[in-house]
Coordinates of C-alpha atoms in Angstrom, one line a residue:
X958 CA -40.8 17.5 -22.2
X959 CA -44.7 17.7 -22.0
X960 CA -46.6 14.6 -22.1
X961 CA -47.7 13.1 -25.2
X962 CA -51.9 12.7 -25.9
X963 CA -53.6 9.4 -26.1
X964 CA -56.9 8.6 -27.9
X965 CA -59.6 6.8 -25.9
X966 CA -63.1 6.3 -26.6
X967 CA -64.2 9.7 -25.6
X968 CA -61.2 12.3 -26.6
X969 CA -57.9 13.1 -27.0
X970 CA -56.9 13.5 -23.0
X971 CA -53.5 13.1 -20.9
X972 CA -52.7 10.2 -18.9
X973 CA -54.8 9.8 -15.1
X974 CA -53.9 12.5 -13.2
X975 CA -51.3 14.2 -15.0
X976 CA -53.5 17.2 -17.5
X977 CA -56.1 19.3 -16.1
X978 CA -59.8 19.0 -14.5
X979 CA -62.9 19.3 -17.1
X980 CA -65.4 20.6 -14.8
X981 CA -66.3 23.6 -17.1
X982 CA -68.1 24.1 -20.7
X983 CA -66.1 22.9 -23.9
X984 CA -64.8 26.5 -25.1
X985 CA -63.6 27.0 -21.3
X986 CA -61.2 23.7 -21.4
X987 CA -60.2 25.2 -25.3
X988 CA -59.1 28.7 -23.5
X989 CA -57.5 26.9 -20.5
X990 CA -55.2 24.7 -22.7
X991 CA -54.9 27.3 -25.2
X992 CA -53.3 29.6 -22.2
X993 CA -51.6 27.3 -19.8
X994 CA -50.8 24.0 -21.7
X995 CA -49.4 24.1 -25.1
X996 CA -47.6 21.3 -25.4
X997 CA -51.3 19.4 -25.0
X998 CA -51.8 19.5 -28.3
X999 CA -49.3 17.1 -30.8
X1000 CA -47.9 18.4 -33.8
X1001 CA -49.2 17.6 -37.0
X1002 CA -52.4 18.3 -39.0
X1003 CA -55.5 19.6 -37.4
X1004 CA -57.1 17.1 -34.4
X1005 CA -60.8 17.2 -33.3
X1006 CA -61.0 17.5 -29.7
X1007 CA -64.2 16.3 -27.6
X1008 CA -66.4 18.1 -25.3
X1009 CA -68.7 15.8 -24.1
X1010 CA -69.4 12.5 -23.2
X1011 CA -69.9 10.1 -26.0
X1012 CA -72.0 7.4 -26.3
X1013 CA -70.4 4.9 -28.2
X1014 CA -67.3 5.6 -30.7
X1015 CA -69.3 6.7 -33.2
X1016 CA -71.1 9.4 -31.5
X1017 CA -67.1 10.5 -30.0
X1018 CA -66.1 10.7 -33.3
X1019 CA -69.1 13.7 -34.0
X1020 CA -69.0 15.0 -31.0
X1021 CA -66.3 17.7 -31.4
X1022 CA -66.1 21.5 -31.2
X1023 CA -63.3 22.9 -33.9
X1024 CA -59.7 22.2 -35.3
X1025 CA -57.1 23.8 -33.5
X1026 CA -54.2 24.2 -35.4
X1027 CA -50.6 24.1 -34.1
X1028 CA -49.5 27.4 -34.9
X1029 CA -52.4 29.2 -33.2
X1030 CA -51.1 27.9 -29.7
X1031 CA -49.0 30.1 -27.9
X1032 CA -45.8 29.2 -26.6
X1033 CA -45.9 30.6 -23.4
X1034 CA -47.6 30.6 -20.8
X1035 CA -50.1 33.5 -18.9
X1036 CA -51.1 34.7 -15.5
X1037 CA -54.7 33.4 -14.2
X1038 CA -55.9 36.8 -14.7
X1039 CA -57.0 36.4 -18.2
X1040 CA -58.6 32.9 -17.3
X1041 CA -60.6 34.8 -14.5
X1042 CA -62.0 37.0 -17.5
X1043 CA -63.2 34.1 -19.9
X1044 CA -65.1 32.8 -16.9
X1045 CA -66.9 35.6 -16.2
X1046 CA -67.8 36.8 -20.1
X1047 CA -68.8 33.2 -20.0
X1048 CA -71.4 33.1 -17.3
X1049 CA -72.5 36.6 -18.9
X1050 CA -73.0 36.1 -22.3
X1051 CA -73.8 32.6 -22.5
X1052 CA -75.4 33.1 -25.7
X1053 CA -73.1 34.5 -27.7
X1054 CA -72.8 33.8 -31.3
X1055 CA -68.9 33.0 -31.5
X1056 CA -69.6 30.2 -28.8
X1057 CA -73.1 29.2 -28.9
X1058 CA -72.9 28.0 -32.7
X1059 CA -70.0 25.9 -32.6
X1060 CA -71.4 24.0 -28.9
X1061 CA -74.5 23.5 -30.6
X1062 CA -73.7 21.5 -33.8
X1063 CA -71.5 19.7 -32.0
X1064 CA -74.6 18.7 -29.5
X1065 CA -76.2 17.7 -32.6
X1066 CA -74.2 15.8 -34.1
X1067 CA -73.4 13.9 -30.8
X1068 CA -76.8 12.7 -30.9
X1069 CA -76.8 11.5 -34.4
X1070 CA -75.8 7.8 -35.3
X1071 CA -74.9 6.4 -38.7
X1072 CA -78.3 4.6 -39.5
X1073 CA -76.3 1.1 -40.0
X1074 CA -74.9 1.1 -36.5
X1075 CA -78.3 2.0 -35.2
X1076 CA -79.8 -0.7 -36.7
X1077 CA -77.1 -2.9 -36.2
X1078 CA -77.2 -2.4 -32.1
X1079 CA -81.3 -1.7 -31.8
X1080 CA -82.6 -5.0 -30.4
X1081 CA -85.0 -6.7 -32.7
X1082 CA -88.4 -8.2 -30.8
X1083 CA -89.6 -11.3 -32.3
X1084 CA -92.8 -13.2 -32.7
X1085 CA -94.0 -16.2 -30.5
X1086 CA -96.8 -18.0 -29.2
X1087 CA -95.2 -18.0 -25.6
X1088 CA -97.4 -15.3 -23.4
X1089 CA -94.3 -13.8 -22.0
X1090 CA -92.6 -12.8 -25.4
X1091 CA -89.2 -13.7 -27.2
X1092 CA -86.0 -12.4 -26.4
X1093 CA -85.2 -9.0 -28.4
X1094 CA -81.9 -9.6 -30.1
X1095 CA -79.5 -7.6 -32.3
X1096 CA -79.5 -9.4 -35.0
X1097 CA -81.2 -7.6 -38.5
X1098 CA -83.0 -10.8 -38.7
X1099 CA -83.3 -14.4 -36.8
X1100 CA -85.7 -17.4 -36.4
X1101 CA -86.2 -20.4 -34.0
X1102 CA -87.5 -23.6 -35.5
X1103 CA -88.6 -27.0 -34.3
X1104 CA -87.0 -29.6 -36.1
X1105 CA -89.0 -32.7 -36.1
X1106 CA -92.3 -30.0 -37.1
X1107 CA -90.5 -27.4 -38.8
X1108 CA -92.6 -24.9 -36.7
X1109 CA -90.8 -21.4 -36.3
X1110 CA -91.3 -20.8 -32.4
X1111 CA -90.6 -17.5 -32.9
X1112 CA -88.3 -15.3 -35.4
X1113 CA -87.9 -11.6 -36.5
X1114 CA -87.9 -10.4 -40.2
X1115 CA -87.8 -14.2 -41.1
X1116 CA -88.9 -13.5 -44.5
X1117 CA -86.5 -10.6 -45.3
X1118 CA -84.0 -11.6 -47.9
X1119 CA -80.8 -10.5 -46.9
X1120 CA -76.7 -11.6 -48.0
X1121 CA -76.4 -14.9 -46.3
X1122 CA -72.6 -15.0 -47.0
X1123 CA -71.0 -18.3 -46.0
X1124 CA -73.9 -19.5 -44.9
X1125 CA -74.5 -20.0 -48.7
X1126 CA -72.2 -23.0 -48.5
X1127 CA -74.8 -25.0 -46.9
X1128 CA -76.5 -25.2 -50.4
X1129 CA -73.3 -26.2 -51.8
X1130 CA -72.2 -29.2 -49.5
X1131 CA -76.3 -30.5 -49.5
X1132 CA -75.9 -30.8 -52.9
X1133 CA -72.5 -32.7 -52.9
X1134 CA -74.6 -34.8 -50.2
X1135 CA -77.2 -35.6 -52.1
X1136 CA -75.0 -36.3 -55.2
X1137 CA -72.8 -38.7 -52.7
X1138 CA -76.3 -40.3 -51.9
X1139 CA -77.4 -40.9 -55.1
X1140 CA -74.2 -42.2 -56.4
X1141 CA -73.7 -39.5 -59.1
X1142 CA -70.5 -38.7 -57.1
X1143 CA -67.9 -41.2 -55.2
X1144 CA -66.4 -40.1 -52.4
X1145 CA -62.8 -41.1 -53.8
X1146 CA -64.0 -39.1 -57.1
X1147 CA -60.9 -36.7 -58.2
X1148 CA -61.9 -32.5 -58.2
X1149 CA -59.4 -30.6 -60.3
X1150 CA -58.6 -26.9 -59.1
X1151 CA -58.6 -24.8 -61.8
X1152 CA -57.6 -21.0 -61.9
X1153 CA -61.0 -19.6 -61.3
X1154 CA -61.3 -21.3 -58.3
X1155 CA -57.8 -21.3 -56.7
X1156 CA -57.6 -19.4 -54.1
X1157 CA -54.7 -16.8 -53.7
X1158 CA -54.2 -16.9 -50.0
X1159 CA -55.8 -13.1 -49.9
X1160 CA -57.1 -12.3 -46.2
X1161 CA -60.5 -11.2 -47.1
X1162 CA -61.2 -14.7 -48.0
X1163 CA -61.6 -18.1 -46.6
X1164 CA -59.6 -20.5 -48.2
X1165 CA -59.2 -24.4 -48.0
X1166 CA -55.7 -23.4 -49.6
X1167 CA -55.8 -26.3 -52.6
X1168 CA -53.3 -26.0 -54.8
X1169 CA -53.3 -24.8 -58.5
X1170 CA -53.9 -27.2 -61.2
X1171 CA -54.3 -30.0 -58.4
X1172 CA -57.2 -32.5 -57.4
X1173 CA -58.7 -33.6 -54.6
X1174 CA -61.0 -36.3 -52.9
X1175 CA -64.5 -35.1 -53.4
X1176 CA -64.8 -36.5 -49.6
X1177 CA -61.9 -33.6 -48.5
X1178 CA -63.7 -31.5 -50.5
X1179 CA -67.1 -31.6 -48.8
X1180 CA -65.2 -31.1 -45.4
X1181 CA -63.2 -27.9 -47.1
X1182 CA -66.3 -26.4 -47.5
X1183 CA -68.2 -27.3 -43.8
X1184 CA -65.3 -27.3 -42.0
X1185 CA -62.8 -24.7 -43.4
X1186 CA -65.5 -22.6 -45.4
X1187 CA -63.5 -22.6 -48.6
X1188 CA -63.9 -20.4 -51.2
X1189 CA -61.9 -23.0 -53.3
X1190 CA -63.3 -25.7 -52.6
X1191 CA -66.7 -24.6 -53.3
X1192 CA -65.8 -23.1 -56.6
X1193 CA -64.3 -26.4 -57.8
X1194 CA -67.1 -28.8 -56.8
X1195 CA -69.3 -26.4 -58.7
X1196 CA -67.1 -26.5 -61.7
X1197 CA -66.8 -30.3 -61.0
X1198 CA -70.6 -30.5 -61.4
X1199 CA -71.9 -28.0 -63.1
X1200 CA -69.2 -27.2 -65.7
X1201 CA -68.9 -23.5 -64.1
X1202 CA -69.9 -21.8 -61.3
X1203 CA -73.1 -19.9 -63.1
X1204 CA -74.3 -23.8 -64.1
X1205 CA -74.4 -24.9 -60.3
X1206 CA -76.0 -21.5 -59.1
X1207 CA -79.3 -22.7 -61.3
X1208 CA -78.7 -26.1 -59.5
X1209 CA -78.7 -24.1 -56.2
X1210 CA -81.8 -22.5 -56.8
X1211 CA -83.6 -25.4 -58.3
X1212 CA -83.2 -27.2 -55.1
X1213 CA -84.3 -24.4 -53.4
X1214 CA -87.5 -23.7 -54.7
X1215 CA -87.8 -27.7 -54.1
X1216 CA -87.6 -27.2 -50.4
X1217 CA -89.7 -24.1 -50.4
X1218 CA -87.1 -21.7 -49.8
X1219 CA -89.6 -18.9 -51.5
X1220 CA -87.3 -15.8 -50.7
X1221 CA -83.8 -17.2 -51.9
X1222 CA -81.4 -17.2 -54.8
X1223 CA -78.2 -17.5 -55.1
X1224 CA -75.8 -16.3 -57.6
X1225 CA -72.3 -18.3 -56.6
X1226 CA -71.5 -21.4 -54.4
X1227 CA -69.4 -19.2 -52.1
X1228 CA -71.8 -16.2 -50.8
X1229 CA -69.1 -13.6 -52.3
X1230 CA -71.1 -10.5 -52.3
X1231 CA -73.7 -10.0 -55.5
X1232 CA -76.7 -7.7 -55.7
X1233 CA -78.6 -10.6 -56.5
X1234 CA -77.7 -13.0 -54.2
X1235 CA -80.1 -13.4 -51.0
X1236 CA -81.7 -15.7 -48.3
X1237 CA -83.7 -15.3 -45.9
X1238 CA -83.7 -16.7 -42.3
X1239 CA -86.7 -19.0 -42.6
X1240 CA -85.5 -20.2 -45.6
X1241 CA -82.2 -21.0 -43.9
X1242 CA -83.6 -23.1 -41.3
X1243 CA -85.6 -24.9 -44.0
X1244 CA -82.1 -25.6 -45.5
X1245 CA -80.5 -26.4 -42.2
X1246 CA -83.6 -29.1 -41.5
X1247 CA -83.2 -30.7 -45.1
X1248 CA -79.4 -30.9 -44.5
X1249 CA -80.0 -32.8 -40.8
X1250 CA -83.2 -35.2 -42.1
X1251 CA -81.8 -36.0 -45.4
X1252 CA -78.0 -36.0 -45.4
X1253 CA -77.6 -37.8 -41.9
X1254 CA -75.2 -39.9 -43.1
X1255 CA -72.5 -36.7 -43.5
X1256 CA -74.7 -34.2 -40.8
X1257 CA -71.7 -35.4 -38.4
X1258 CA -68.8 -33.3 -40.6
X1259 CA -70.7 -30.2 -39.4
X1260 CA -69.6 -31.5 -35.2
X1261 CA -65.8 -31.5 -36.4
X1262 CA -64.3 -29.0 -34.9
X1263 CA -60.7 -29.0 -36.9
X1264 CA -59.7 -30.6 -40.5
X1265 CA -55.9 -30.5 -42.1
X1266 CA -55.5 -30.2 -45.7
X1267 CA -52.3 -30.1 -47.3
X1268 CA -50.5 -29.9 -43.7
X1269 CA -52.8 -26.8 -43.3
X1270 CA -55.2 -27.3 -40.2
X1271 CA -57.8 -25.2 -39.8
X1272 CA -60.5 -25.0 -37.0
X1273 CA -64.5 -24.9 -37.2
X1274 CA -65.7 -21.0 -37.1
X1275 CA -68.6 -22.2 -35.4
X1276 CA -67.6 -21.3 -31.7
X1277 CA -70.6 -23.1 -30.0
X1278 CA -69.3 -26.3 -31.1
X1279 CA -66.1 -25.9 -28.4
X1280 CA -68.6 -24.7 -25.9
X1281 CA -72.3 -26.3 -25.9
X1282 CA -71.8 -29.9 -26.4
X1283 CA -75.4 -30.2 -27.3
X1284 CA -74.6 -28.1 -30.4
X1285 CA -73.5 -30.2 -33.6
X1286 CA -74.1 -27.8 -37.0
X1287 CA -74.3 -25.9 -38.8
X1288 CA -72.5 -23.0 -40.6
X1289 CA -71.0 -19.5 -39.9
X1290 CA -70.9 -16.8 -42.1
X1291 CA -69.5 -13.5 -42.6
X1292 CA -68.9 -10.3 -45.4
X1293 CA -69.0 -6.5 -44.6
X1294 CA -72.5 -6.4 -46.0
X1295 CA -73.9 -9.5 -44.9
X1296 CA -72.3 -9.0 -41.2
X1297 CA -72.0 -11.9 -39.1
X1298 CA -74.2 -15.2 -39.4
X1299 CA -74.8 -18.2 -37.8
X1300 CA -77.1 -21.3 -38.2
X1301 CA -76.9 -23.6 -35.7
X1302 CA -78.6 -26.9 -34.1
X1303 CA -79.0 -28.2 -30.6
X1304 CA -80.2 -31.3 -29.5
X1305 CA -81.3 -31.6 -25.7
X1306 CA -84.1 -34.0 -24.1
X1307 CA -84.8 -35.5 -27.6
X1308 CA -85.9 -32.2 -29.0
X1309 CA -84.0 -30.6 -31.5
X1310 CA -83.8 -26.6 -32.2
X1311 CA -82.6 -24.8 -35.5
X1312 CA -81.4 -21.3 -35.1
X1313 CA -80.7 -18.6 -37.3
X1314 CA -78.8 -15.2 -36.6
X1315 CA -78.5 -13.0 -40.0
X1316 CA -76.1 -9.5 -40.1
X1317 CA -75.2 -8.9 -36.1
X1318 CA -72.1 -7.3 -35.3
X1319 CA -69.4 -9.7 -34.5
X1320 CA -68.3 -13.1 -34.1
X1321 CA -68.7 -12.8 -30.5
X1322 CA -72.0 -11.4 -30.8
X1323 CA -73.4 -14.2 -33.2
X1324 CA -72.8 -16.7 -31.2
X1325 CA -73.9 -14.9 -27.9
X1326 CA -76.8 -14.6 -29.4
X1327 CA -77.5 -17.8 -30.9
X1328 CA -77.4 -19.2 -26.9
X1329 CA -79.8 -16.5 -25.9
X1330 CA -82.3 -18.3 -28.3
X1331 CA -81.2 -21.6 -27.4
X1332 CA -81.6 -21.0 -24.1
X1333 CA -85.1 -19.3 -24.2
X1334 CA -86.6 -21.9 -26.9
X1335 CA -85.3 -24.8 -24.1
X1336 CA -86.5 -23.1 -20.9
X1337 CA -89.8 -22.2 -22.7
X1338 CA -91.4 -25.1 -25.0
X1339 CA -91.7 -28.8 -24.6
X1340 CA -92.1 -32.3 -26.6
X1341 CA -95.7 -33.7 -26.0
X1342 CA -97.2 -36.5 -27.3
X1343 CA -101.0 -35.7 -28.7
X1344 CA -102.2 -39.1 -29.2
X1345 CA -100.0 -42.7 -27.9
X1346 CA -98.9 -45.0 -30.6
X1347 CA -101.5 -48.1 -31.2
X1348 CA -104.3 -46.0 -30.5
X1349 CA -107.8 -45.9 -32.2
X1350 CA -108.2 -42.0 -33.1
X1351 CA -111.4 -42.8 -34.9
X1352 CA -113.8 -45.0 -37.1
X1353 CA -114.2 -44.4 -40.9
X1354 CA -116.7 -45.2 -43.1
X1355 CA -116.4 -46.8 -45.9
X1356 CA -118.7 -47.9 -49.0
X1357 CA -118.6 -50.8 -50.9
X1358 CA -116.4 -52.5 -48.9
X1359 CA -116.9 -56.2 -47.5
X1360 CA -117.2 -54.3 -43.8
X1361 CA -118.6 -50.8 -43.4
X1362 CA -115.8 -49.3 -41.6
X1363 CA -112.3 -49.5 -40.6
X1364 CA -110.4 -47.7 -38.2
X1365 CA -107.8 -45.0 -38.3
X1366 CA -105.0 -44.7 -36.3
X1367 CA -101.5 -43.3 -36.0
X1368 CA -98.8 -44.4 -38.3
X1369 CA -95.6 -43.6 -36.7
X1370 CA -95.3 -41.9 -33.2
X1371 CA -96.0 -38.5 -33.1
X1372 CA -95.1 -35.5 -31.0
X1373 CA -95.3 -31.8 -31.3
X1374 CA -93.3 -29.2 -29.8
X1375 CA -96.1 -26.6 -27.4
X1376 CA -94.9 -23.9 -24.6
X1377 CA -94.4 -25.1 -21.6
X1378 CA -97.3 -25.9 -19.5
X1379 CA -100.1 -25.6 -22.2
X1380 CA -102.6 -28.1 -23.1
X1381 CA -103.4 -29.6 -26.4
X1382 CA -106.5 -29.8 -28.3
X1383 CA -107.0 -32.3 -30.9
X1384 CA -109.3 -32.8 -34.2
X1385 CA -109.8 -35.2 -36.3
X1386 CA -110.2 -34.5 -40.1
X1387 CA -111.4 -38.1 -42.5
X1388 CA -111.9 -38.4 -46.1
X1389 CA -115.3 -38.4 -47.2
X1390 CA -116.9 -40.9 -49.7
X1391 CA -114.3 -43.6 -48.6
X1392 CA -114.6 -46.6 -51.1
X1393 CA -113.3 -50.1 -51.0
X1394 CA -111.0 -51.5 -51.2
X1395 CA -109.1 -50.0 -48.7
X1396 CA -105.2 -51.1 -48.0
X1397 CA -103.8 -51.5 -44.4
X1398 CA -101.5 -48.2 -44.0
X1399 CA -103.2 -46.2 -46.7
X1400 CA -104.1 -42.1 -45.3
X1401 CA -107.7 -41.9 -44.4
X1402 CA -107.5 -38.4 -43.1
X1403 CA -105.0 -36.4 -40.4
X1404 CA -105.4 -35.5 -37.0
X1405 CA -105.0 -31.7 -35.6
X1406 CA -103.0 -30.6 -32.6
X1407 CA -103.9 -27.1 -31.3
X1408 CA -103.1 -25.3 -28.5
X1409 CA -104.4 -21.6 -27.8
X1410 CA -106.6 -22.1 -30.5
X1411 CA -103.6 -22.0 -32.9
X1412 CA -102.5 -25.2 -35.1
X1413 CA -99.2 -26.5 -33.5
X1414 CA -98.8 -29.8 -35.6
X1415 CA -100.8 -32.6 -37.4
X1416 CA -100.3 -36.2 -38.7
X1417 CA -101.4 -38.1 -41.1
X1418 CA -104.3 -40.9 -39.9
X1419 CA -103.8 -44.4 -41.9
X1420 CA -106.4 -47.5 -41.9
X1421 CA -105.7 -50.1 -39.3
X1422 CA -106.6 -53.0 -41.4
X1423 CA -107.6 -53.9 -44.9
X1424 CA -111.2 -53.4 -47.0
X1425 CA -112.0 -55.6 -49.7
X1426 CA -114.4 -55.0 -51.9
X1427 CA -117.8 -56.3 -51.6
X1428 CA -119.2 -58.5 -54.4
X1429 CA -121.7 -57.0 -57.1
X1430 CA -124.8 -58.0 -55.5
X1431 CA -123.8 -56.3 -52.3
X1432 CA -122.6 -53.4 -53.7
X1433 CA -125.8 -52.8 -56.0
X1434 CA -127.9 -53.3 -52.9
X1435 CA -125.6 -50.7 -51.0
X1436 CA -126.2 -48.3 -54.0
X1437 CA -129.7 -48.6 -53.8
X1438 CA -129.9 -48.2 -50.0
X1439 CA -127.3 -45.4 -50.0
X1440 CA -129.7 -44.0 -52.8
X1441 CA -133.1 -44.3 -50.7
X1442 CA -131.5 -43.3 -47.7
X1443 CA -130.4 -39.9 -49.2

């Protein structure tokens, strides 16, 4: 009985060591097997059989000469004489039309890619103020922020809206956050599933698996949608604040353009595919920042790496989380269009990074990639402190006031994130025509960090003590000197 075929990456081939060597051109292996070996071939409808090395999968599966159909194979076998022959017309007529037309679209289309896995492999080069460059990554588009600045550190098509897919969910639980911190919604408030949002168990969906027609805690909600990425769950807590899923998209998009996010808007609280429905990865780290500064009091959900729901556990998508212990948020995401996605945050030395990897290949490779640019931003930028707390940055004037100037200082510590081994420049920026009275804390101008020559970070400068206001006589005599003295 002749050994069956097997599939690899390349062609259909024998087992090691049990068919024939390949040493000759394509039509020369098509003759040998055609004379010597026709049980190499399995019944059935017509195969493709490859010639040359591939590249990848996709090239193998173009890289093929013709069908041979079962019934053309002979079922016997012939003396070497004949194989002699086809060598030798071969190396005569190398150019002949019955073989050279065949070998050469098949060389063609060998070297041709589908353009989305070309441009889902080619590495993408970012932006950066380091001298030695960003890391190139697959990823269609990515960023690196600093938290505490919101400076992007470096980043690739940042601004290119794209399908965000899961990642949409973000925007849904900051909502339910701020709605929790506000008050409109108790964490023991009761969401009712209704048929538009329960989910049907179907595998090309992520599911929180609630029930039909039953309620839940808005609390076991809120981790439904971080931790278990539920369709259902987001659906209902739209519903359950919106009145319908098309009333909390405008909610969604109002918040957005509230935070900036300039090349967003969503259609739906899920990230289900819609023509209309985009983000892009700068504004997802503007998202992802909001979400860490202003919901700290839920931020921790996005660590857990596991909820149960109805004796259903399910465990955090976001694989960094059971690897980098400096990790701690944010979301995954993932739809045949949008690819795979991941926003992330790290926290190491006191200085926190956001990342954001938008339509890359596989789960594997999103989060791969998300500790390439965890690792560069870390190795290659630092926390510095421009200017101590307490200090006197400079003396304003001000008219009319019981004293001619007050000083200007720091309010709150300040540090910006630079590369590694720069120095920082700094510049000092007051308001002009200061006038009495002038209150302890109130902005009197900013202060510029620099480094390069480019901007890196500023804060604001505040009066160190109060002005009062002169009295009428003073302040007519400072008119009239201020007046003169022009």
């Amino acid at each position: 009985m002749a050994t069956p075929l097997r599939k690899t990456d390349e062609l259909w081939t024998r087992p090691a060591n049990k068919g024939p060597p390949d040493p000759l051109a394509g039509w020369w292996v098509i003759s040998y097997l055609s004379m010597t070996r026709p049980a190499l071939v399995p019944p059935g409808p017509r195969r493709q059989l490859s010639i040359f090395p591939a590249r990848s999968k996709s090239d193998a599966r173009s890289a093929t000469m013709f069908g041979l159909p079962v019934n053309a194979m002979p079922s016997k076998s012939f003396s070497i004489l004949p194989l002699v022959f086809a060598i030798a017309a071969g190396a005569l007529v190398p150019g002949s039309v019955s073989f050279a037309a065949p070998h050469n679209a098949a060389k063609a289309a060998a070297h041709k890619k589908p353009a989305a896995d070309a441009a889902a492999s080619a590495p993408v080069a970012g932006e950066t103020a380091v001298a030695g460059g960003s890391p190139a990554l697959p990823a269609k588009a990515w960023l690196l922020m600093d938290f505490d600045s919101g400076q992007v550190l470096a980043s690739a098509n940042a601004d290119e809206p794209l399908p965000p897919a899961s990642l949409t969910k973000m925007m849904t639980s900051f909502l339910v956050e701020q709605a929790l911190r506000s008050g409109k919604l108790k964490k023991d408030d009761l969401v009712t599933v209704s048929q538009n949002a329960w989910c049907r168990g179907s595998s090309t969906e992520s599911c929180m698996y609630l029930p039909l027609n039953s309620q839940a805690k808005v609390i076991d909600i809120l981790r439904g949608i971080i931790i278990q990425s539920g369709n259902d769950a987001s659906k209902a807590i739209a519903e359950h604040m919106a009145g319908s899923e098309e009333g909390f998209a405008k909610l969604m998009n109002a918040e957005a353009q509230r935070l900036g996010m300039t090349h967003t808007h969503f259609a739906n609280a899920t990230g289900l595919p819609d023509p209309a429905h985009k983000a892009s990865a700068r504004d997802l780290a503007i998202l992802a920042r909001a979400i860490i500064r202003d919901s700290a009091d839920y931020y921790p959900i996005y660590a857990e790496r596991d909820f149960t729901f109805h004796g259903i556990k399910q465990g955090n998508r976001n694989a960094l989380l059971y690897t980098d212990p400096t990790v701690d948020g944010l979301k995954t995401g993932h739809t045949e269009e949008a690819g795979y996605c991941l926003v992330t945050s790290s926290k190491r030395n006191g200085m926190r990074l956001i990342t954001v990897i938008l339509n890359t290949n596989s789960a594997q490779a999103r989060a791969d990639e998300t500790r390439t640019l965890l690792g560069w931003g870390f190795s290659n930028f630092e926390k510095e402190t421009p200017i101590q707390p307490n200090t006197a940055v400079a003396t304003a004037k001000v008219n009319f006031g019981k004293v001619d100037t007050v000083t200007a200082g720091l309010g709150s510590p300040w540090t910006v994130t630079v590369p590694r081994g720069q120095k920082l420049q700094t510049a000092v920026q007051l308001k002009p025509e200061l006038e009495a009275p002038v209150t302890k804390g109130a902005v009197i101008g900013k202060v510029v960090a620099s480094s390069n020559g480019k901007p890196v970070g500023e804060a604001p400068l505040v009066a160190q003590a109060d002005v009062e206001r002169a009295g009428l006589m003073l302040r007519t005599w400072q008119h009239v000197t201020k007046l003169f003295g022009k």
